[in-house]
Amino acid sequence: MRTTPRSWLLRGGVLAVVHAAAETVRTGFGVHHPTSRTLFEAIVLGVLVAVAAVWGAVDTWRDVPERGKVWLIASLVAGWGAAILGIVGKSIFVDQSGVADLGAALTGGAAFTALLVLVPACIGLVVGRWIHVSGRGSREEPDVPQRDGSRSGPRS
């Protein structure tokens, strides 16, 4: 089964919007509350990591085809999308960010965002597989009659 553009575009687009909104809120909070922004930034970072990790685990549970490739491309889309949307959001809601800030956002900012999506998503993929495998053994399979008269299911 091939990866559809819808798979990675959905993940990348949603996470680009989430990261851009988080960056705009984080910057706005830092402007208005400069002494208490460290805790707020840690909470925002934790939420962003959790979103990608949980979505990666859900993709494993749903058995999304080529999920590693999907998350790699989605992280690149999220990085560049969050860079552009973050500059737009900050220029509208926070300060006078503009075209001069776009270069740094599209290089270092996009790379950081891509890693902030890819690494937790990969951890989520691994943890999701571990949870999925360990949960599979605890479920009882139904006792289903076969055509030859034997039964499939747990043996007593």
XYZ file of C-alpha atoms in Angstrom:
156
model
C 0.000 0.000 0.000
C 1.385 3.385 -0.969
C 1.566 6.472 1.156
C -1.015 9.013 0.103
C -0.209 12.721 0.206
C -3.271 13.144 2.383
C -1.585 11.227 5.218
C 1.494 13.390 5.582
C -0.190 16.601 4.467
C -2.822 16.272 7.187
C -0.233 15.615 9.913
C 2.158 18.284 8.657
C -0.552 20.904 8.190
C -2.184 20.355 11.554
C 1.137 20.343 13.388
C 2.292 23.451 11.480
C -0.775 25.305 12.699
C -0.344 23.971 16.247
C 3.348 24.916 16.367
C 2.749 28.359 14.838
C -0.047 29.071 17.314
C 2.153 27.888 20.183
C 5.014 30.104 19.002
C 2.729 33.116 18.714
C 1.205 32.537 22.156
C 4.643 31.884 23.659
C 6.056 35.088 22.199
C 3.041 37.122 23.287
C 3.256 35.703 26.803
C 6.967 36.524 26.930
C 6.279 40.136 25.957
C 3.639 40.647 28.644
C 5.169 38.462 31.410
C 8.956 38.447 30.921
C 9.787 37.157 34.410
C 7.534 34.100 34.364
C 7.972 32.862 30.842
C 10.353 29.944 31.578
C 7.672 27.729 33.112
C 5.211 28.662 30.388
C 7.729 27.775 27.661
C 8.402 24.393 29.289
C 4.681 23.633 29.409
C 4.227 24.648 25.759
C 7.180 22.484 24.728
C 5.773 19.515 26.661
C 2.380 19.883 24.999
C 3.952 20.046 21.525
C 6.009 16.917 22.209
C 2.963 15.098 23.599
C 0.812 15.899 20.559
C 3.333 14.370 18.125
C 4.073 11.368 20.370
C 0.416 10.490 20.914
C -0.401 10.893 17.222
C 2.544 8.622 16.357
C 1.296 5.981 18.802
C -2.216 6.206 17.359
C -0.792 5.707 13.861
C 0.844 2.494 15.073
C -2.391 1.279 16.650
C -4.285 2.077 13.449
C -1.521 0.359 11.421
C -1.009 3.290 9.033
C 1.070 2.086 6.061
C 4.605 3.487 5.769
C 4.132 5.535 8.936
C 7.846 6.284 9.279
C 7.919 7.858 5.826
C 4.655 9.668 6.538
C 6.094 11.242 9.690
C 9.365 12.195 8.002
C 7.579 14.144 5.271
C 5.026 15.526 7.749
C 7.822 16.879 9.945
C 9.328 18.773 6.995
C 5.931 20.190 6.044
C 5.280 21.153 9.662
C 8.676 22.826 9.969
C 8.335 25.077 6.947
C 4.622 25.667 7.487
C 5.108 26.605 11.141
C 7.925 28.978 10.183
C 5.766 30.917 7.740
C 2.606 30.819 9.859
C 4.576 31.746 12.985
C 5.957 34.890 11.342
C 2.487 35.826 10.112
C 0.954 35.193 13.540
C 3.618 37.155 15.385
C 3.373 40.067 12.957
C -0.401 40.261 13.390
C -0.783 39.567 17.114
C 2.519 40.308 18.884
C 5.038 42.627 17.288
C 6.250 43.908 13.957
C 7.866 40.683 12.729
C 8.229 40.724 9.001
C 10.127 39.554 5.957
C 13.466 40.200 7.678
C 12.662 37.448 10.211
C 11.624 34.940 7.568
C 15.167 33.770 6.722
C 15.961 32.647 10.254
C 12.520 31.115 10.639
C 12.820 29.075 7.423
C 16.238 27.692 8.341
C 16.877 27.252 12.056
C 13.274 27.570 13.183
C 11.988 25.131 10.578
C 14.718 22.607 11.390
C 13.967 22.795 15.103
C 10.240 22.381 14.486
C 10.845 19.438 12.145
C 12.902 17.702 14.834
C 10.320 18.625 17.461
C 7.758 16.762 15.355
C 9.861 13.867 14.065
C 11.607 12.690 17.240
C 8.487 12.491 19.476
C 6.487 10.940 16.623
C 9.120 8.220 16.192
C 9.123 7.597 19.931
C 5.329 7.391 19.726
C 5.584 4.880 16.877
C 7.865 2.642 18.957
C 5.849 3.001 22.158
C 2.629 2.446 20.230
C 3.971 -0.803 18.829
C 5.087 -1.912 22.305
C 1.693 -1.076 23.831
C -0.117 -2.665 20.882
C 1.875 -5.912 21.147
C 1.574 -6.179 24.921
C -2.155 -5.425 24.757
C -2.737 -8.010 22.040
C -1.779 -10.928 24.287
C -4.273 -9.975 26.966
C -7.302 -10.008 24.675
C -9.169 -13.250 24.308
C -9.882 -14.311 20.790
C -13.405 -15.534 20.100
C -13.997 -19.247 19.750
C -14.968 -19.444 16.077
C -15.939 -22.707 14.383
C -13.894 -23.529 11.280
C -15.145 -25.280 8.132
C -13.464 -28.545 9.084
C -15.321 -28.639 12.425
C -12.379 -27.573 14.595
C -12.463 -24.503 16.761
C -10.132 -21.490 16.626
C -9.605 -19.507 19.763
C -8.104 -20.069 23.176
C -7.552 -23.687 24.139
C -8.645 -24.798 27.590
